[in-house]
Coordinates of C-alpha atoms and ligand atoms in Angstrom, one line a residue:
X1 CA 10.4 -14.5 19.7
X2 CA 9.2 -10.8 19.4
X3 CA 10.0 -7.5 20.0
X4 CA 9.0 -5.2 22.8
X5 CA 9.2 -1.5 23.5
X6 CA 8.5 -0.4 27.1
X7 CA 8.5 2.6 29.6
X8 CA 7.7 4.9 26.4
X9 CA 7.2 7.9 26.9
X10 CA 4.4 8.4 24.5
X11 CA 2.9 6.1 21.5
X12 CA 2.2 8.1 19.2
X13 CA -1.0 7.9 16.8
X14 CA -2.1 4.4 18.1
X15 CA -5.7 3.2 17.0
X16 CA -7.8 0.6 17.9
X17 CA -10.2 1.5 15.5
X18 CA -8.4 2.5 12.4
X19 CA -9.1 5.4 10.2
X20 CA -9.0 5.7 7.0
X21 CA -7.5 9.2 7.2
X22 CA -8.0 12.0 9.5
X23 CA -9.8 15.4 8.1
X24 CA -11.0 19.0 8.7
X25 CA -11.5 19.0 12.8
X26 CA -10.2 15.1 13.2
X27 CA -6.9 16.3 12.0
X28 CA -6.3 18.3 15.5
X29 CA -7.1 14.9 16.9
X30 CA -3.8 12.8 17.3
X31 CA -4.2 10.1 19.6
X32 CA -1.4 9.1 22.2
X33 CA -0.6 6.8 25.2
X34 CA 1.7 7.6 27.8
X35 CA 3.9 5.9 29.6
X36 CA 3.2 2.7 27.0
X37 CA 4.5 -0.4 25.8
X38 CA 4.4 -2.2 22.7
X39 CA 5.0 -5.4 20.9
X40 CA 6.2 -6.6 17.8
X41 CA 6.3 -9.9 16.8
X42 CA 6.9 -10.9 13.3
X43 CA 6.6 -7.9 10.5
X44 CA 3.3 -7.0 12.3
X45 CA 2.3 -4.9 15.7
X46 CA 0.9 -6.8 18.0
X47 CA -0.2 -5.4 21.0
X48 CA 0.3 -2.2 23.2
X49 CA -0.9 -1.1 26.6
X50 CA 0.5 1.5 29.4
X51 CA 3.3 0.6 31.4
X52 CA 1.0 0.0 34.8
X53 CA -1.0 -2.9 33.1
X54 CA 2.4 -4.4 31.7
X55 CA 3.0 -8.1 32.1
X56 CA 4.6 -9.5 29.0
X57 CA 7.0 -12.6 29.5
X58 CA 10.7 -10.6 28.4
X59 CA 12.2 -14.0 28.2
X60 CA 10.5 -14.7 25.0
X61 CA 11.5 -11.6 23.1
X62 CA 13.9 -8.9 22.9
X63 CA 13.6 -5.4 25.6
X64 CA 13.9 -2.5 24.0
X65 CA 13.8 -0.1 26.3
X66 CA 12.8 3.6 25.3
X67 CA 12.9 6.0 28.8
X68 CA 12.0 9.1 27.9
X69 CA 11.7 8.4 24.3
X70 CA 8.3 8.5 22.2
X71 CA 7.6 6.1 19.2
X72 CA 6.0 7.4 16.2
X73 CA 4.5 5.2 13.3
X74 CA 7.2 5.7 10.2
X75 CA 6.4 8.6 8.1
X76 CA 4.4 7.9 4.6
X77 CA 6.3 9.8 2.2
X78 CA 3.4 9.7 -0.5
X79 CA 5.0 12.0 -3.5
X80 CA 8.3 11.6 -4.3
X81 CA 10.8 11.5 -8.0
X82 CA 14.0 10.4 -5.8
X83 CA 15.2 8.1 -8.6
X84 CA 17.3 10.5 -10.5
X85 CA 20.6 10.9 -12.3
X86 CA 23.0 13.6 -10.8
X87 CA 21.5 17.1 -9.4
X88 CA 20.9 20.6 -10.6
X89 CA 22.8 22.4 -8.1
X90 CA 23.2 25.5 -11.2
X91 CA 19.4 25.9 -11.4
X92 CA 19.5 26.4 -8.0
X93 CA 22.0 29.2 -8.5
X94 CA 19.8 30.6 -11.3
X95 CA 17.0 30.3 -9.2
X96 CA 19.0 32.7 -6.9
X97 CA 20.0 35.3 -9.8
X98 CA 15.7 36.0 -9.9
X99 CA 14.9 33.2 -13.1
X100 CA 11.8 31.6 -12.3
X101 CA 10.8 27.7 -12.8
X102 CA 8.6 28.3 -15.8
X103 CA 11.7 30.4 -17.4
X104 CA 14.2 27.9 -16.5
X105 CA 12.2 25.0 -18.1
X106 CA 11.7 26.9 -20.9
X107 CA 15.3 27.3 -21.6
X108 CA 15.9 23.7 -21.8
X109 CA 16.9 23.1 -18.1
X110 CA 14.3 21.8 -15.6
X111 CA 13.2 18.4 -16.0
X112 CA 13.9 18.1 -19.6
X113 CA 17.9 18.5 -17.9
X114 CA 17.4 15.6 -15.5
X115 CA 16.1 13.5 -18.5
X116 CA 19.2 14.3 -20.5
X117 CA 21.5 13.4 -17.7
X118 CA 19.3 10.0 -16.9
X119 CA 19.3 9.0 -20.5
X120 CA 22.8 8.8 -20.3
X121 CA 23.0 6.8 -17.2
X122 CA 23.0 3.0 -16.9
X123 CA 20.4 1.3 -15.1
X124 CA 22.8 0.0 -12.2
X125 CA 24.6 3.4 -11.7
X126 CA 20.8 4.8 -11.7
X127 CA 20.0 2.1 -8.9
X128 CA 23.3 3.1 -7.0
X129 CA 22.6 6.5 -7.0
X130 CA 19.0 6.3 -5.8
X131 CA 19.6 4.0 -3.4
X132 CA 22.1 7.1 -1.6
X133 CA 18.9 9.0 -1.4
X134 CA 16.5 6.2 0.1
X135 CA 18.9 5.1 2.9
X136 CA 19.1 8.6 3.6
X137 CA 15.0 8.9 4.2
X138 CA 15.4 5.6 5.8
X139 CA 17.7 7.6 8.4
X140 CA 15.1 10.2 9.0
X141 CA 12.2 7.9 9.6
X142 CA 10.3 7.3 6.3
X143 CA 9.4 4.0 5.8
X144 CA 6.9 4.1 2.9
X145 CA 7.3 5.9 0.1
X146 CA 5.5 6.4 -3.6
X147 CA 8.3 7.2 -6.0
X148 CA 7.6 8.6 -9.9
X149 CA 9.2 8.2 -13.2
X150 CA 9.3 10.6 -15.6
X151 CA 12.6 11.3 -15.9
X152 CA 12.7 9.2 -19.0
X153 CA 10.5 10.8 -21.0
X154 CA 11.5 8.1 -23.8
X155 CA 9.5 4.4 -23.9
X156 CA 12.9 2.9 -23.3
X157 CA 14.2 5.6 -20.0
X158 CA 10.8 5.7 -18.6
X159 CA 11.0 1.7 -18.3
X160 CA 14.2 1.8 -17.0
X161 CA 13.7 4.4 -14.1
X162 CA 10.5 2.4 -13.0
X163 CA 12.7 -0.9 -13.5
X164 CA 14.4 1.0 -10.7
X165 CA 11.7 2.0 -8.6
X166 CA 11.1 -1.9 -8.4
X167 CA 14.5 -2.6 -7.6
X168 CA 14.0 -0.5 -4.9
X169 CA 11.1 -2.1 -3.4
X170 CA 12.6 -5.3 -3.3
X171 CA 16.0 -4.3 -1.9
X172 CA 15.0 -2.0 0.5
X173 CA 13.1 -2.4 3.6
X174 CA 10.9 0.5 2.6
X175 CA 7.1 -0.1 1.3
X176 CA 7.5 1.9 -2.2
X177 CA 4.7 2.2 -4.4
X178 CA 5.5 2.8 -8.1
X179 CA 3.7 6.2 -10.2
X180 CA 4.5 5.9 -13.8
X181 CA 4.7 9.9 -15.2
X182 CA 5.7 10.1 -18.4
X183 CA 3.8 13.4 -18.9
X184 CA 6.2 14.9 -17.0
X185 CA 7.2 17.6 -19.5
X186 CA 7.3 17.7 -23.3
X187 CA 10.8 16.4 -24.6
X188 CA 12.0 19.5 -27.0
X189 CA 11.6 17.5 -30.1
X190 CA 8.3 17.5 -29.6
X191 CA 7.7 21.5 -29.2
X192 CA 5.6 22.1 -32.5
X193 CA 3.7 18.6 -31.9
X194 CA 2.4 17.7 -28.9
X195 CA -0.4 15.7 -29.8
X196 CA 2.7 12.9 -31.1
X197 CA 3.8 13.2 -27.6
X198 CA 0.7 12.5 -25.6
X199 CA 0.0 9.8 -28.9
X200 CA 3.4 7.6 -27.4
X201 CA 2.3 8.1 -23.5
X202 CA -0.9 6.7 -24.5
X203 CA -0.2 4.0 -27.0
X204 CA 3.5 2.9 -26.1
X205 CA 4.5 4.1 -23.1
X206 CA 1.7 2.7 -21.0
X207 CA 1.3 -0.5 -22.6
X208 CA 4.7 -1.4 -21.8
X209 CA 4.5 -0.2 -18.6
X210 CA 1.3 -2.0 -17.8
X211 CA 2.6 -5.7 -19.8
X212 CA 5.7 -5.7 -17.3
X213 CA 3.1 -4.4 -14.1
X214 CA 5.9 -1.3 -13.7
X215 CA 3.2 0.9 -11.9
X216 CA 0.3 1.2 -9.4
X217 CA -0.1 4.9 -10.2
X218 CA -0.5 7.1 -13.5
X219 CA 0.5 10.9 -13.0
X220 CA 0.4 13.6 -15.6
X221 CA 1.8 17.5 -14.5
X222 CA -1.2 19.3 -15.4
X223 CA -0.3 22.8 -14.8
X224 CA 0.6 26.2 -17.0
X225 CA 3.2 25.5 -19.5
X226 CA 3.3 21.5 -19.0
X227 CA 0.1 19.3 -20.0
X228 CA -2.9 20.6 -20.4
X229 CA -6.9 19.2 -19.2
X230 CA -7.8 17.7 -22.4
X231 CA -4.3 15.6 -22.6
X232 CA -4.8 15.0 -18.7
X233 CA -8.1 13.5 -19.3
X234 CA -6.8 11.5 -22.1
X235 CA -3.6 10.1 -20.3
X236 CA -5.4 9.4 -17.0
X237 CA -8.4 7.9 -19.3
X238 CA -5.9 5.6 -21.1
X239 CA -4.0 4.8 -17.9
X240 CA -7.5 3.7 -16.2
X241 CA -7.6 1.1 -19.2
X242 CA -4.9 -0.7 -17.9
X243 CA -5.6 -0.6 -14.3
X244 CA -3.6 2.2 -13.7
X245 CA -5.3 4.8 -10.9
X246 CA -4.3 8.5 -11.0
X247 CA -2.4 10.6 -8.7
X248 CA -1.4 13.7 -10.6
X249 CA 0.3 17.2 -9.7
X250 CA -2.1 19.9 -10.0
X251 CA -2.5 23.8 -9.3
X252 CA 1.5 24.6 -8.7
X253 CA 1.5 27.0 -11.1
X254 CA -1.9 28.5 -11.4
X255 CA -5.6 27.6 -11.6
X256 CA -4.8 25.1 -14.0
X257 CA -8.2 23.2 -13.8
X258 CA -6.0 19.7 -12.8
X259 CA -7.7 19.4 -9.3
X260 CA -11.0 19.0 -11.0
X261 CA -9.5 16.3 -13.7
X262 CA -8.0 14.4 -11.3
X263 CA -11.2 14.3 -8.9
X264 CA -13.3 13.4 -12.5
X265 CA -11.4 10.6 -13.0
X266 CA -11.1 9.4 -9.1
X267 CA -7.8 10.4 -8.2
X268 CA -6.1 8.7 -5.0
X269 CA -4.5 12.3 -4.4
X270 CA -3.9 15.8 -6.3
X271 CA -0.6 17.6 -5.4
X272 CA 0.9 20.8 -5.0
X273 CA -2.6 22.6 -5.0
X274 CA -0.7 26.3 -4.8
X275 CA -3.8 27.6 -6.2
X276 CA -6.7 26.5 -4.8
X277 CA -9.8 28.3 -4.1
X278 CA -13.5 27.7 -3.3
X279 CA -14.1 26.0 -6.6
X280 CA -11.2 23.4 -6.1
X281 CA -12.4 23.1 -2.2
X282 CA -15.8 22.0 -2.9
X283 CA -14.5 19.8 -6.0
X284 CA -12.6 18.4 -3.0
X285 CA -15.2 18.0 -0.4
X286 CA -17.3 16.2 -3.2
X287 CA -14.6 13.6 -3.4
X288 CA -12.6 10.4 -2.1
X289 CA -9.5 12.3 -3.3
X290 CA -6.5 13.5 -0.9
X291 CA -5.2 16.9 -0.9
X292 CA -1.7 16.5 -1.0
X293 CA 0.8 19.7 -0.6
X294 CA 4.4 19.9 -0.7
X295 CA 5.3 22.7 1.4
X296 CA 9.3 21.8 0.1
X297 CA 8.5 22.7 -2.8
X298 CA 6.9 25.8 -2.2
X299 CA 9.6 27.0 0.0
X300 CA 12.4 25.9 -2.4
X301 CA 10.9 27.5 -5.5
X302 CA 9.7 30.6 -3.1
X303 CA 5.9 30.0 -4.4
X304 CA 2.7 31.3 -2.7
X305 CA 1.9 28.9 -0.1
X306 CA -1.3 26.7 -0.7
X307 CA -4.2 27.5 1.7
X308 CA -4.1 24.4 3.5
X309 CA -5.9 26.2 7.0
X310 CA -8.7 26.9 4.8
X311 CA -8.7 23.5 2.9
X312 CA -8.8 21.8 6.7
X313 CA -11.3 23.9 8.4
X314 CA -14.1 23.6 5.5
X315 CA -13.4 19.9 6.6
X316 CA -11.0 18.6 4.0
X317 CA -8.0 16.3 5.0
X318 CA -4.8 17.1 4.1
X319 CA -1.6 14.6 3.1
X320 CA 1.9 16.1 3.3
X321 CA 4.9 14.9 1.2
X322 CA 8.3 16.3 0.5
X323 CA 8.5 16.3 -3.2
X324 CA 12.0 14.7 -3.6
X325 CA 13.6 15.8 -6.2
X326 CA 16.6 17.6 -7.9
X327 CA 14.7 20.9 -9.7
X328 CA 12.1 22.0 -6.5
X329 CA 12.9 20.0 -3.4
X330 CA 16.2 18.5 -3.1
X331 CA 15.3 17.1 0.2
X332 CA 13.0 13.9 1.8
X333 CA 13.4 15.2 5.2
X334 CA 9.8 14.8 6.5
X335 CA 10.5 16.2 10.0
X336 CA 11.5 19.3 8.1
X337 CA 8.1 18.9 5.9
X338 CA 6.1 18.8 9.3
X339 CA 7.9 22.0 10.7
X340 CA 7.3 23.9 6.9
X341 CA 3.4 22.5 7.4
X342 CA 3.1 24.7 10.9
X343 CA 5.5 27.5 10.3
X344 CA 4.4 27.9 6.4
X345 CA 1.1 26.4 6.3
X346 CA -0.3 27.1 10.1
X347 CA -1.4 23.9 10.9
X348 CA -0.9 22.3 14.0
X349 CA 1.5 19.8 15.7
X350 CA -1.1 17.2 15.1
X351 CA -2.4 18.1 12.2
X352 CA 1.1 17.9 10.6
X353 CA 2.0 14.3 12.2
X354 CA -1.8 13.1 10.6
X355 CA -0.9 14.3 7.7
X356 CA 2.5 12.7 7.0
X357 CA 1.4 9.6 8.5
X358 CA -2.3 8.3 8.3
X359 CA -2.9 10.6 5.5
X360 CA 0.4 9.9 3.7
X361 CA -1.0 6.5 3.8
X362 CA -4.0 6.8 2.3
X363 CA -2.8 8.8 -0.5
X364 CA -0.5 5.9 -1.7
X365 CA -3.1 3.1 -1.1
X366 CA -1.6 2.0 2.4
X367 CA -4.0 2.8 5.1
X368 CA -4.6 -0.3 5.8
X369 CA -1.5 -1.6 6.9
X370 CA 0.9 1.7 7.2
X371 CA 0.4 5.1 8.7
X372 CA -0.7 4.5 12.5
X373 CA 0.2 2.2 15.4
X374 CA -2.4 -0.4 15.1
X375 CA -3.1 -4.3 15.9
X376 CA -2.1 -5.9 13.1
X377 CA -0.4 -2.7 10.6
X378 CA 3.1 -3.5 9.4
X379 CA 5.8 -2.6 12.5
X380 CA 6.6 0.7 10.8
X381 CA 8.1 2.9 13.8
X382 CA 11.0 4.5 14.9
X383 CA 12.0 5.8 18.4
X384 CA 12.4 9.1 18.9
X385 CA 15.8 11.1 21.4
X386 CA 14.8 11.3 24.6
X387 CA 12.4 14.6 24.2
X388 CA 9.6 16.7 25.8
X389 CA 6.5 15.8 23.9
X390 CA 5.5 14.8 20.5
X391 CA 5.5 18.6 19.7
X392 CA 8.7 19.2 19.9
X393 CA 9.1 17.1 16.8
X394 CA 8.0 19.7 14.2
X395 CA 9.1 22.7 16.6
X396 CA 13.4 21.7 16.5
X397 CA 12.8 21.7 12.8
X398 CA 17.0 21.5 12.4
X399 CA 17.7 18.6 15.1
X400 CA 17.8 15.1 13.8
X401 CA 15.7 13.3 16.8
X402 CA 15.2 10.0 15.3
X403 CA 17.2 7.2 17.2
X404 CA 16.2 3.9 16.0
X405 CA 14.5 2.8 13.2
X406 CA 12.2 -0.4 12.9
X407 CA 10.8 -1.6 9.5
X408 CA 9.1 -5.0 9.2
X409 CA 9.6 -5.2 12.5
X410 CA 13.7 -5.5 12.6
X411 CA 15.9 -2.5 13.7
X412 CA 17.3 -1.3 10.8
X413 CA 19.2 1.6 12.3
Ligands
LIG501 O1 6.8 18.0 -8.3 N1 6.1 19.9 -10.6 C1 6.6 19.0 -11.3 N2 7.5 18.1 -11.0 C2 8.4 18.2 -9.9 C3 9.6 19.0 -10.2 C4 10.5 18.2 -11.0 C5 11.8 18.9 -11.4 O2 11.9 20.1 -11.4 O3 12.7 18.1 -11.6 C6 7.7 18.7 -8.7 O4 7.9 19.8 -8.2
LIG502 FE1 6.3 16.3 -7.8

């Protein structure tokens, strides 16, 4: 017993040859079939075709069928912290009154506030909370998704937030791919000596996360006023010991040097990437790592906007990812992400829908089984409101046009 989907509309980002992410001029390239059917059986896509060759048996399965609807292949939400305690709703209000990010963190709010709050939260009420938040992306057609501690900032809250992440994983119908980031920001205590700091990452905090196998991924916030290279490359050098492969925000807050760390040490992805200029682009070019920018971000903390047409046409692929999180992007609405990408960012429809899908993939270590409609990849899709082509997608950037969601091959919603 399987599942099919007929009369579609369009079937979108189907591959018979899988990539293993799209870049510079393949990005415009987003390949669709009209008037399509497709079929599920198990967790795993089967097979597809247009509606005029169709001759499937529908006594043996279940009919879906999706007039005037097109399926897309669930979004890959590659950068998220969307395990957190409470929200910051009066930094947002400060935000407003002209204080900026860096001054805000430097007053004691900022992450150092959301550690506070999730020190003081239990472990289920954590779980509870964060579970709001993935349901909600599950709604909006995310059905992979990398989520990050550092939060925790302590041995014992770091554990527990990526106790969380797990908990997630295995409760949810989402993929979710675990990035331990205990250099996250320094803990006040630790102000006049920073070296103790980046001393427990390395000798406590990643130990223990490697002995209980917490995380996949090791991130460190290399930027102005948070880590700097040297303790990068010394986290990400002590997180390779134990397996642990980096995936670290870079370039938010100025030419920190983190896009060439990361790419040193064989990042999956760097993120952010606000400033990035030739240097950083041929680093890039040079390298297996993704480029991965969070236009929610950007627009939340009004930032300059990173220079992802330039990044794409000197051949580059780019990975878009909404940043979740309480301080700088309070949202994991990906269709809004794609619309930010072409109104913000000027790239197209296609180049938008690679790069939270294929690309999203790749830049958590999933491109073989998520990120495309494929023979075989993980039945990851959801169906669409009847609309007038895939375009219109990123172009109603306010209408929720998801329908029905299917993860592991079972309609979830
Ligand atoms: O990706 N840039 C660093 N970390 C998060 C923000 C976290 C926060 O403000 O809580 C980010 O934007
Ligand atoms: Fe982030």
């Amino acid at each position: 017993m399987g599942l099919i989907i007929k009369n579609i509309r369009g079937l979108v980002q189907v591959e018979s040859d899988p990539r293993k992410y799209a870049a510079g001029k393949g990005m415009s390239f987003l390949p669709v079939v009209e008037n399509a059917w497709l079929l599920i059986i198990g967790n795993c896509i089967e097979s597809f075709g247009k509606m005029d060759e169709y001759s499937l048996d529908e006594t043996n399965h279940e009919t879906i069928d999706a007039a005037g609807r097109f399926v897309f292949p669930s979004y890959c939400d590659s950068h998220t912290h969307l395990v957190y305690a409470g929200s910051r709703e009066i930094e947002y209000t400060d935000k407003i009154r002209g204080l900026s990010y860096e001054e805000i963190a430097r007053r004691g709010g900022g992450i150092l506030n959301s550690a506070k709050l999730l020190g003081e939260t239990s472990e289920d009420d954590l779980f509870d909370q964060s579970m709001v938040r993935v349901n909600e992306i599950i709604g909006m057609g995310t059905g992979a998704v990398e989520i990050k501690s550092g939060y925790g900032l302590t041995v014992e809250s770091e554990i527990k937030m990526l106790r969380v992440i797990k908990r997630i994983g295995e409760s949810s119908p989402l993929e979710v791919k675990a990035t331990f980031l205990g250099a996250h920001s320094l803990p006040e205590e630790f102000r006049d000596n920073r070296g103790k700091y980046v001393d427990i990452v390395i000798n406590e905090m990643i130990p223990a996360v490697a002995s209980d196998d917490l995380a996949e991924y090791i991130d460190v916030f290399c930027d102005k006023g948070f880590f700097t290279v040297d303790e990068t490359e010394k986290i990400l050098m002590a997180g390779l010991k134990y397996g642990l492969t980096p995936k670290i925000h870079a370039n938010e807050l100025d030419f920190s040097g983190g896009i060439q760390a990361g790419i040193k040490y064989g990042a999956l992805s760097v993120d952010h990437l606000e400033f990035t200029g030739d240097a950083e682009i041929n680093a890039l070019l040079e390298s297996e790592t993704m480029p991965t920018l969070l236009p929610g971000a950007a627009l939340f903390l009004g930032m300059v906007d990173p220079p992802a047409r330039r990044m794409i046409d000197a051949g580059l692929p780019v990975a878009l990812a909404s940043d979740y999180n309480p301080g700088s992007s309070p949202s994991g609405n990906m269709k809004l992400i794609m619309s930010l990408g072409c109104i913000k960012l000027k790239m197209l429809p296609e180049e938008v829908i690679n790069a939270v899908t294929i690309n999203g993939a790749y830049a958590m270590g999933l491109a073989d089984t998520h990120g495309s409609i494929a023979r075989g990849k993980t039945a990851n899709l959801f169906i669409t409101r009847e609309i007038p082509s895939y375009q219109f997608m990123p172009y109603a950037f306010g209408s929720d046009l998801v329908e029905m969601v299917i993860l592991n091959g079972e309609v979830v919603e």
